[in-house]
């Protein structure tokens, strides 16, 4: 057990701090430098796309999880934008690096990293949520084009994206998991209709996307025909952990403490209410546990160990915990916690507590419901048997 | 000995539910929200026709003269249908205030108008339970000064105001010196807002024992809110069960998965005893004075806890669809969320009950 | 909604009160009148075996649920023994009345009611708990006797009982639920071995019972061969409700209030601790809800209505709630709540809080686990489908 | 940067578990309980041989000189095996008290004997966390008067006593005026009891900063108890999973029922992050003084809550068998129940943490 960093890493941290010090005025802000310029600067200095090979537009450093963590920590602490995110960078790029063709890597990764090519993910469908392999959007090879028809849902940023990476059933006669291909196409292709999917937060984070005879050049496929499920699963694993970052929870806890010191009922501060205080401390203990668990995962990753159960439980515990934390904030505010919508008088923290309370209920469901997570934990984590096959299936 | 609903009571609920169904239900609530309507006059009119606006108002003032239990049953149906119409303030608390603390003249003037739905009354009661941001109203030289927040049935013609000393007042919505500011909340079916008083003429409601009348308002308000949550939570559970039977994943209805079945069973097991609790609390308001306040607290607090849990679980049963606006499930989620905080969150209300029992200072 | 009682019932309540007043000195106590004498007196006055026909040894009144309730309430309030209980009286007698032969009714019910014939119930087996129909204790008809071999478990009072009513597989080739018969036999029959089954309370409430070639006269069967499952199920329904009486919970709450007024930490009373007080009030609300639910069930029974969901949830909610209540008491006592065993210094209420905490965990499990209860609620109460059949079953 | 156990630490846990397995495990605990043994000397001797009794005692006093994290790892193994042997008091808190507040003579006299297992020390600390029934010890004219309840590792030769003013004292078990009364609890694996002092000669432990030393005792005690619960809860979960795979109902292992799988998954999801929390809290005791007390509180409180839930759920997975003495699961249930109340129940400990953070008075 050693929570200190090596001299190399400490000196790296100093580099990061000095970069932040001298460049923070170039970070994007409304009316100021653009996000794309900032991203270029970050890549050039190895603070974005750090371990992606230079020939594909990255910085080309050898992977070092601790350095990545140090960058993330210090940018967060300095409240400076860590550069572009999004599903193209976080999900498509690692996939292409693993299974893309050389041509795909060269033409796509660079522009994606630089934010010149914004991606959306076409996976879920109305009939294919928990049972994603049940997807029905079909692609038929007609001449040298895939002709895609069907519907996707939960397509975040579809309305902002240039391109889509999309799961499509191309082999209707193959078994469910073996009939899917992973296609790439421009969102400007004729036949694509995007409808905003308004959610309970009143926000527009997601879309429904409809495909009618969308023509995709035959070569715009990642992996082979029918390999789409395998390709997609490699990335899904990337997604699940990121929904419940304990450091974000710690900063929410900090904000909650401040709020509890200012909210009053009949002049009495919420922090002086033993019941609210106890609920707060209870949540803090859980957040502490998740933060320690996260250190353990980091350490396992550094040492190339399998995280096992400690990794499998993060999504379930983290999203529930975050929901609980935001719930407490609303209870602390009482009626004030009901206020919502820009410009509403008395609104606290721009409604972020309510927004997060609802959004995290969405995250409890999204990316594998809690029920699916429990199946995974019991089967992969505890070695319990899968449910027996049904008589009629 | 008969602990249950009479045929008349069941019919009242059914006929109201039928009318709300005809008036559009969720679609009506969506329109109310989208158009930022102040009042859904068609819904109010329909409720008036059914006698709901005058439900607890005596017959000689143009009402139906029913009990507070009947009012709770109405409140349940309104919660179940996320109805965008005034009721708790205008048809329960304001009439109660007039009946408990108004004089004959005030009663004769206002009760018939409330009964007919011609007048809507809001009730400013939040500060009597707990004042936030220093809100509260004081009387100086017979005029009101200060602020009331989270007025129940805010889009009104007339207000019942509770001041800091617990005295009740009647104020017309168009009184000089009165500023009304809507407060937008998560629940778009029930407008609430702030009243600012800058030397507003008020008519005192002081013909009875005001302290008793105020307590009766708080108790009744809590039971009505509990009943609203009961209806809303039951509607969410029903929708979850229906959805689970229809929705297929892995080639079978998700209702056949034990995890989903047990989520629904837990909701039902938590909720079903709440129904009897709300009945009892409603009955106690009129008939069991020694128990009324404590039972009202228990109903409010317990339904808030159970409702919050069901709002979450029923949404989860719906999967991603529950999170979208497409099925509109969030209207119920937010109604329950609103009810949790109004007239005292669960902890506050439990502490009130402990005080009533002499267990807390 | 009318919580008052009719004049007839009010006057009946007076009768009960005056009986209690004039006869309470005859109630059983150590060194005083015997329980059997008291039982006779109760039957003679209609306070026990009230609606059982006189020809079978009962009082012969027409059934009146409210009068039964009044008797139960007033005896409880006066803290006077309501007479004998046990599985013979509560389960076997109603069964015999429904499906027993005239001969069985005449010979068994009277002695059972008078406590001259004490019964135990032979249902559960090590391999047949939740899946009771899986029972394997077998009975073979050899000549004019059933020869019974096998093992039962959870046989409460086996060590005190004169007789056993027992489920035995007599038709090994019939489908699972149709191969069981309901036999009656003396516990003095050779071949019966009783082993105490000590439980986590350190107590001996249950037994394991082993049968080796136990000879049971062929006529000692209730219903027909193979009807045992139906016969047993009629009574199981009687058992489930009784595990969670809200009036008992109310009296436990009262005791807990008193305890919270006397327990102190550093001189501060538990009742003055806002956290304990809040937990108490939270539980009180739940108990109130169960008490109201119970009134609803009573009313439904009086009017012959089906209780529906309100009845199905009682066992699950009641046992969990009772466990939660006892848990709070232990937390209130802190280290003092750990004390256990007769004669231990500082022991509160003879350890009853700990005992009940553990015993009610047993009741959460016994008589249908919470998992089985949730299946029942979802299927019978909410109309959700049963789990589909398995491919291999 | 390495957040995890070293090979040596894993080996320590494994070799201790192996020895406890050989010494009989549950059967040994059953015998200890049935025979009302005061001390399981064979177990103590085995632990001494492995260096566990002297784990945190410096090598120049005959110990192994390991850290408090290592002690927490030992505590975890003892909890997992419901071991009927002293450890937290005798091998952690008493050595800490001597090392933190004893003088060289006291250290030289007692530490080697504790390290070898020749002497067992109990620690009377409960009243420093919260006094029940007016218990507590005072010093008058250099002699101790009063009562200490729930002494950790009660069956001892020597006691570390905390008096009402927070001062520490050493008292021999055979001191005149000292009366020892065992207090039987649900947990039959760890004897506790009451000490009554009627003018007992005591040796002060006052060579360091006593306040710091006392706080270190409370913190370390809480982390050790949390670790014990971690081990016990993990053992219950493991037993539940194993049982579910073996037990068949309805012609299939109950581990194939989604309800049972999810019960186990919830236990695992709650418990697994606790492991990292206990590691961190153990590490903090030696290396992160600013965080040590708060983290100790969090570990104690959180493990108590999670442990209580797992104790119940794992028993339920076992069905009726879990309720019997046959499989002995209740030994773990009671160990967790004991840990919950000792050195502060979860609410008390959270309030302590809030005070440490400056959030409570």
mmCIF file of C-alpha atoms in Angstrom, chain A residues 129-130 154 200 315-317 319-321 323-324 357-366 368-374, chain B residues 236-237 239-241 243-244 247 249 254-255 259-264 266-267 307-324 327 329-330 333, chain D residues 262 266:
data_model
loop_
_atom_site.group_PDB
_atom_site.id
_atom_site.type_symbol
_atom_site.label_atom_id
_atom_site.label_comp_id
_atom_site.label_asym_id
_atom_site.label_seq_id
_atom_site.Cartn_x
_atom_site.Cartn_y
_atom_site.Cartn_z
ATOM 1 C CA UNK A 129 -32.498 -2.024 -25.106
ATOM 2 C CA UNK A 130 -31.300 -4.478 -22.472
ATOM 3 C CA UNK A 154 -30.993 7.178 -27.420
ATOM 4 C CA UNK A 200 -37.852 13.905 -18.062
ATOM 5 C CA UNK A 315 -21.921 1.285 -12.500
ATOM 6 C CA UNK A 316 -24.660 -0.085 -10.237
ATOM 7 C CA UNK A 317 -23.349 1.437 -7.027
ATOM 8 C CA UNK A 319 -25.348 5.664 -10.307
ATOM 9 C CA UNK A 320 -27.552 4.726 -7.355
ATOM 10 C CA UNK A 321 -25.325 6.620 -4.979
ATOM 11 C CA UNK A 323 -29.085 9.629 -7.359
ATOM 12 C CA UNK A 324 -29.259 9.342 -3.574
ATOM 13 C CA UNK A 357 -31.529 13.658 -9.656
ATOM 14 C CA UNK A 358 -33.534 12.912 -12.756
ATOM 15 C CA UNK A 359 -30.606 12.445 -15.109
ATOM 16 C CA UNK A 360 -29.014 9.898 -12.817
ATOM 17 C CA UNK A 361 -32.237 7.961 -12.698
ATOM 18 C CA UNK A 362 -31.737 7.833 -16.455
ATOM 19 C CA UNK A 363 -28.193 6.592 -15.939
ATOM 20 C CA UNK A 364 -29.361 3.937 -13.475
ATOM 21 C CA UNK A 365 -31.375 2.669 -16.418
ATOM 22 C CA UNK A 366 -29.099 3.540 -19.336
ATOM 23 C CA UNK A 368 -27.431 -1.567 -18.800
ATOM 24 C CA UNK A 369 -30.235 -1.318 -16.255
ATOM 25 C CA UNK A 370 -29.600 -2.150 -12.626
ATOM 26 C CA UNK A 371 -31.271 -5.507 -13.298
ATOM 27 C CA UNK A 372 -28.827 -6.297 -16.088
ATOM 28 C CA UNK A 373 -25.959 -5.140 -13.873
ATOM 29 C CA UNK A 374 -27.067 -7.517 -11.128
ATOM 30 C CA UNK B 236 -47.301 4.498 -11.838
ATOM 31 C CA UNK B 237 -47.463 0.957 -10.505
ATOM 32 C CA UNK B 239 -48.462 1.535 -15.795
ATOM 33 C CA UNK B 240 -45.355 -0.412 -14.834
ATOM 34 C CA UNK B 241 -47.272 -3.686 -14.640
ATOM 35 C CA UNK B 243 -45.731 -2.043 -19.626
ATOM 36 C CA UNK B 244 -43.938 -5.095 -18.250
ATOM 37 C CA UNK B 247 -42.575 -5.083 -23.398
ATOM 38 C CA UNK B 249 -36.799 -8.446 -24.337
ATOM 39 C CA UNK B 254 -40.198 -8.626 -19.152
ATOM 40 C CA UNK B 255 -43.067 -9.330 -16.728
ATOM 41 C CA UNK B 259 -36.513 -9.329 -10.979
ATOM 42 C CA UNK B 260 -39.251 -7.293 -12.658
ATOM 43 C CA UNK B 261 -42.016 -9.214 -10.904
ATOM 44 C CA UNK B 262 -40.427 -8.599 -7.551
ATOM 45 C CA UNK B 263 -39.950 -4.902 -8.227
ATOM 46 C CA UNK B 264 -43.677 -4.697 -8.920
ATOM 47 C CA UNK B 266 -42.482 -4.639 -3.639
ATOM 48 C CA UNK B 267 -44.245 -1.571 -4.931
ATOM 49 C CA UNK B 307 -44.291 7.392 -3.281
ATOM 50 C CA UNK B 308 -40.690 8.433 -3.860
ATOM 51 C CA UNK B 309 -39.609 4.818 -3.973
ATOM 52 C CA UNK B 310 -42.392 3.829 -6.340
ATOM 53 C CA UNK B 311 -41.749 6.807 -8.614
ATOM 54 C CA UNK B 312 -38.193 5.577 -9.014
ATOM 55 C CA UNK B 313 -38.963 1.873 -9.315
ATOM 56 C CA UNK B 314 -41.841 2.258 -11.752
ATOM 57 C CA UNK B 315 -39.607 4.387 -13.949
ATOM 58 C CA UNK B 316 -36.940 1.710 -13.825
ATOM 59 C CA UNK B 317 -39.442 -0.960 -14.862
ATOM 60 C CA UNK B 318 -40.138 1.144 -17.935
ATOM 61 C CA UNK B 319 -36.449 1.123 -18.811
ATOM 62 C CA UNK B 320 -35.286 3.970 -21.006
ATOM 63 C CA UNK B 321 -38.842 4.677 -22.054
ATOM 64 C CA UNK B 322 -39.652 5.794 -18.516
ATOM 65 C CA UNK B 323 -36.956 8.430 -18.746
ATOM 66 C CA UNK B 324 -38.322 9.947 -21.946
ATOM 67 C CA UNK B 327 -44.894 7.918 -22.372
ATOM 68 C CA UNK B 329 -44.504 8.835 -16.947
ATOM 69 C CA UNK B 330 -42.484 11.712 -15.532
ATOM 70 C CA UNK B 333 -42.888 11.164 -11.006
ATOM 71 C CA UNK D 262 -29.931 -10.433 -7.356
ATOM 72 C CA UNK D 266 -26.665 -6.679 -4.128
#
